[in-house]
mmCIF file of C-alpha atoms in Angstrom:
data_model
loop_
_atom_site.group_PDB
_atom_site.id
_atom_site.type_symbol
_atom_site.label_atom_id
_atom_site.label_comp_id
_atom_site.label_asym_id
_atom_site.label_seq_id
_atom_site.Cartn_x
_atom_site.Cartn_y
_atom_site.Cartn_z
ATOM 1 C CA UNK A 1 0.000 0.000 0.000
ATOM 2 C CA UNK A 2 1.000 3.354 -0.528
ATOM 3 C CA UNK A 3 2.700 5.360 2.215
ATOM 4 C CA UNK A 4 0.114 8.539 2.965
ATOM 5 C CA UNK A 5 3.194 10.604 2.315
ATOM 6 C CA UNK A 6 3.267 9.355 -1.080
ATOM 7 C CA UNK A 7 -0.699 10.059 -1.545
ATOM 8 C CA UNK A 8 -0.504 12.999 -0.399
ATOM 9 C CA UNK A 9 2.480 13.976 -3.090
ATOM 10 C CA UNK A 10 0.850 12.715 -5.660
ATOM 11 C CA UNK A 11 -2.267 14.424 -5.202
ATOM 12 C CA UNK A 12 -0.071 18.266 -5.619
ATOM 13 C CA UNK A 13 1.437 16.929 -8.320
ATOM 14 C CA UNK A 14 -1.861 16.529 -9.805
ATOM 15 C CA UNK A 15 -2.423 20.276 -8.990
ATOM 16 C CA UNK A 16 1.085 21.258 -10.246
ATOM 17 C CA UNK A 17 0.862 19.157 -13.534
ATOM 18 C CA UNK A 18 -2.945 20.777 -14.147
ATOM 19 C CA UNK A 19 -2.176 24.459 -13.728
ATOM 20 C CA UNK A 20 1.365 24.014 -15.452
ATOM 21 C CA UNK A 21 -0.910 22.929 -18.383
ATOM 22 C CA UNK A 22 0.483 19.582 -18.882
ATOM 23 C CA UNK A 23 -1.872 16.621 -19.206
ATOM 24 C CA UNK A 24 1.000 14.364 -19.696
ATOM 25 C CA UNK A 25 2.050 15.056 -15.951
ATOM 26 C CA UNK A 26 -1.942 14.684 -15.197
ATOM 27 C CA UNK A 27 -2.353 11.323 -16.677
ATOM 28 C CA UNK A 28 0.970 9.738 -15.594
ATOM 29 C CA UNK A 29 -0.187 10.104 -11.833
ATOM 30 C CA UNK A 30 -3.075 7.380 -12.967
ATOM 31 C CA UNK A 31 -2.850 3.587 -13.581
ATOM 32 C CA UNK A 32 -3.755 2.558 -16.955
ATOM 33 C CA UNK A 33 -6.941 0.775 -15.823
ATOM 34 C CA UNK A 34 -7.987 3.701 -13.591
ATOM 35 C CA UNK A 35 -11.325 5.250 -13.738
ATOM 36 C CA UNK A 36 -12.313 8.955 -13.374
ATOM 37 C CA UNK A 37 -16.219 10.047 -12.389
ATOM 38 C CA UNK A 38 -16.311 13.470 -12.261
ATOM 39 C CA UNK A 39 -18.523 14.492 -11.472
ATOM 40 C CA UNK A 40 -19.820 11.347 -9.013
ATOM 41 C CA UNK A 41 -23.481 10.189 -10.839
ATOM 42 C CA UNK A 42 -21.603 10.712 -14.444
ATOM 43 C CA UNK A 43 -21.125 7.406 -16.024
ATOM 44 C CA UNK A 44 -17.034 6.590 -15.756
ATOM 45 C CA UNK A 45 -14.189 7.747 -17.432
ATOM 46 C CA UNK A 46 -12.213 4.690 -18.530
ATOM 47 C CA UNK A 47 -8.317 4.110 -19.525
ATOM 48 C CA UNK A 48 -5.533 5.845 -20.389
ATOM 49 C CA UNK A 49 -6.767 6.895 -23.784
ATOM 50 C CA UNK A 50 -10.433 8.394 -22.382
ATOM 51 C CA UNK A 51 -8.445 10.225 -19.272
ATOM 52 C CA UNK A 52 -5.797 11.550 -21.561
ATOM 53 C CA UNK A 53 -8.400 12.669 -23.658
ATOM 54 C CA UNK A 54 -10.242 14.001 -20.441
ATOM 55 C CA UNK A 55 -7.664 16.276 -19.304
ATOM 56 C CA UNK A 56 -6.078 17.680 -22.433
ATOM 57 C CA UNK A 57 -9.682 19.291 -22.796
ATOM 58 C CA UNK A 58 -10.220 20.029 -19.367
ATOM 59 C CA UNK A 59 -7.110 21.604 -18.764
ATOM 60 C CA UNK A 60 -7.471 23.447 -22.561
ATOM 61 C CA UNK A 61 -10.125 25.183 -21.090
ATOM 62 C CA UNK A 62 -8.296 27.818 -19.032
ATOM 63 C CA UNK A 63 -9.257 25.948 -15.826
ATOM 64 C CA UNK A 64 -7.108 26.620 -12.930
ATOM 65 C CA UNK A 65 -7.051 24.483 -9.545
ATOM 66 C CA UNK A 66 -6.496 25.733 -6.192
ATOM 67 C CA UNK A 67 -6.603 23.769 -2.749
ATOM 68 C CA UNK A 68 -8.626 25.143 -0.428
ATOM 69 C CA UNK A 69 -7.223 22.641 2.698
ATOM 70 C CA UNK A 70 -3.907 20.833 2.576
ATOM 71 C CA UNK A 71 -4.615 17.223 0.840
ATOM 72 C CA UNK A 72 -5.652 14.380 3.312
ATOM 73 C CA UNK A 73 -4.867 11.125 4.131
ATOM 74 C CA UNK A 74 -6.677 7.961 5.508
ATOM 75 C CA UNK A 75 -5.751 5.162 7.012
ATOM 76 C CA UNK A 76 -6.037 3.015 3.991
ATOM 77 C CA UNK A 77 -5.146 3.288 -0.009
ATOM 78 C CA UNK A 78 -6.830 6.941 -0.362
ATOM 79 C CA UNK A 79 -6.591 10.616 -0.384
ATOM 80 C CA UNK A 80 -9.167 13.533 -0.763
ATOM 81 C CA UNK A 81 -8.864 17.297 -1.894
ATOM 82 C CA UNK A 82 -10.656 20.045 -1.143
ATOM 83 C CA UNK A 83 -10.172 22.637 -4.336
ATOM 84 C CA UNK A 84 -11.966 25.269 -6.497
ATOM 85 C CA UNK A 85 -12.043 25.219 -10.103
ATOM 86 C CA UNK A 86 -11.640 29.040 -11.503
ATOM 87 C CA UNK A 87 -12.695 28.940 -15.333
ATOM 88 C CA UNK A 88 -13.588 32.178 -17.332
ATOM 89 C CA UNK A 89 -17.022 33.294 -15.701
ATOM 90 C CA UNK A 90 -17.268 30.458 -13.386
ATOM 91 C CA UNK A 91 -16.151 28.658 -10.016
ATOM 92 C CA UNK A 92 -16.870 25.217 -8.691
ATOM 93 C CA UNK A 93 -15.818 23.714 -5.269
ATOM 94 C CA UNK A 94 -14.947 20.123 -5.478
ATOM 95 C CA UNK A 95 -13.636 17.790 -3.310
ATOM 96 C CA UNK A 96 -11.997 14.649 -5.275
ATOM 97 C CA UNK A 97 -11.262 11.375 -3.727
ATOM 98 C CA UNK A 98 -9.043 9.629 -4.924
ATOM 99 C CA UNK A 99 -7.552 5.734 -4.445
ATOM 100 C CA UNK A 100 -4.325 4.356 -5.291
ATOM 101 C CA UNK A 101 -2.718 0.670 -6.394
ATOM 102 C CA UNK A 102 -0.123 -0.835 -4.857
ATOM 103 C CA UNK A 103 1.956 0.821 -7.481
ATOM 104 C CA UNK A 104 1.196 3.934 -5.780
ATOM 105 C CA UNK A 105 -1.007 5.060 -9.228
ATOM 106 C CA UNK A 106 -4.202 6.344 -8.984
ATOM 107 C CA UNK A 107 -6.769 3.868 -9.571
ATOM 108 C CA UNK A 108 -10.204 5.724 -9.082
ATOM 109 C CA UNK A 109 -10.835 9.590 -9.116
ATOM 110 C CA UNK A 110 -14.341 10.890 -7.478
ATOM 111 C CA UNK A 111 -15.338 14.301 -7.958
ATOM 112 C CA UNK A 112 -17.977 15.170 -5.550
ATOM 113 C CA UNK A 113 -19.370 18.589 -6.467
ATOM 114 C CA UNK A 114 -23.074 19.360 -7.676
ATOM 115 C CA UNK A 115 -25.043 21.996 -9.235
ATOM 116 C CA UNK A 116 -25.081 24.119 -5.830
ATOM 117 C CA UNK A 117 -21.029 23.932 -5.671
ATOM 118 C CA UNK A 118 -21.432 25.953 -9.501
ATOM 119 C CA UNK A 119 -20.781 30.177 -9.063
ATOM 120 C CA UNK A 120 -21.182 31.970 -12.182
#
């Protein structure tokens, strides 16, 4: 299992990669059978290919991320971030779970936000 150290390193790198604008560094954080649901009720992103694809537009579209807690741990194989996404004209607050392999990759992403957590 990964160390929470480790987690919780990989989680800012996430944030670094994302506002650096470089999917690459996004996408080599997850495992290459790891899902993304963002947001949570949204049927699942699957696979390298359909997360690549994900976060090259995602991160094309100006978005910025910016924690609003330091990352956390758990006692088991996951993390969670508290963050707000600033886009042109709009802000949403999300909080994204996230587990991890025994490789230390992320396996699952779950971003909890809903159509309250929206500001235009």
């Amino acid at each position: 299992m990964p160390t929470q150290e480790h987690m919780k390193a990989a989680l800012q790198a996430y944030v670094d990669g994302f506002n650096t604008g470089d999917p690459a560094a996004v996408v080599a954080l997850f495992a290459d059978d790891a899902t993304i649901e963002d947001p949570v009720g949204n049927p699942p992103i699957a696979g390298r290919e359909a997360i690549t694809e994900f976060y090259t537009g995602t991160i094309a579209s100006g978005a910025k991320l910016s924690l609003d807690t330091p990352v956390r741990g758990s006692h088991g194989n996951a993390a969670a971030m508290a963050f707000t996404v600033e886009m042109p004209n709009m802000r949403i607050r999300v909080i994204d779970v996230m587990t991890f392999d025994e490789d230390g990759l992320i396996a699952t992403m779950r971003a909890h936000w809903g159509p309250a957590d929206v500001e235009s």
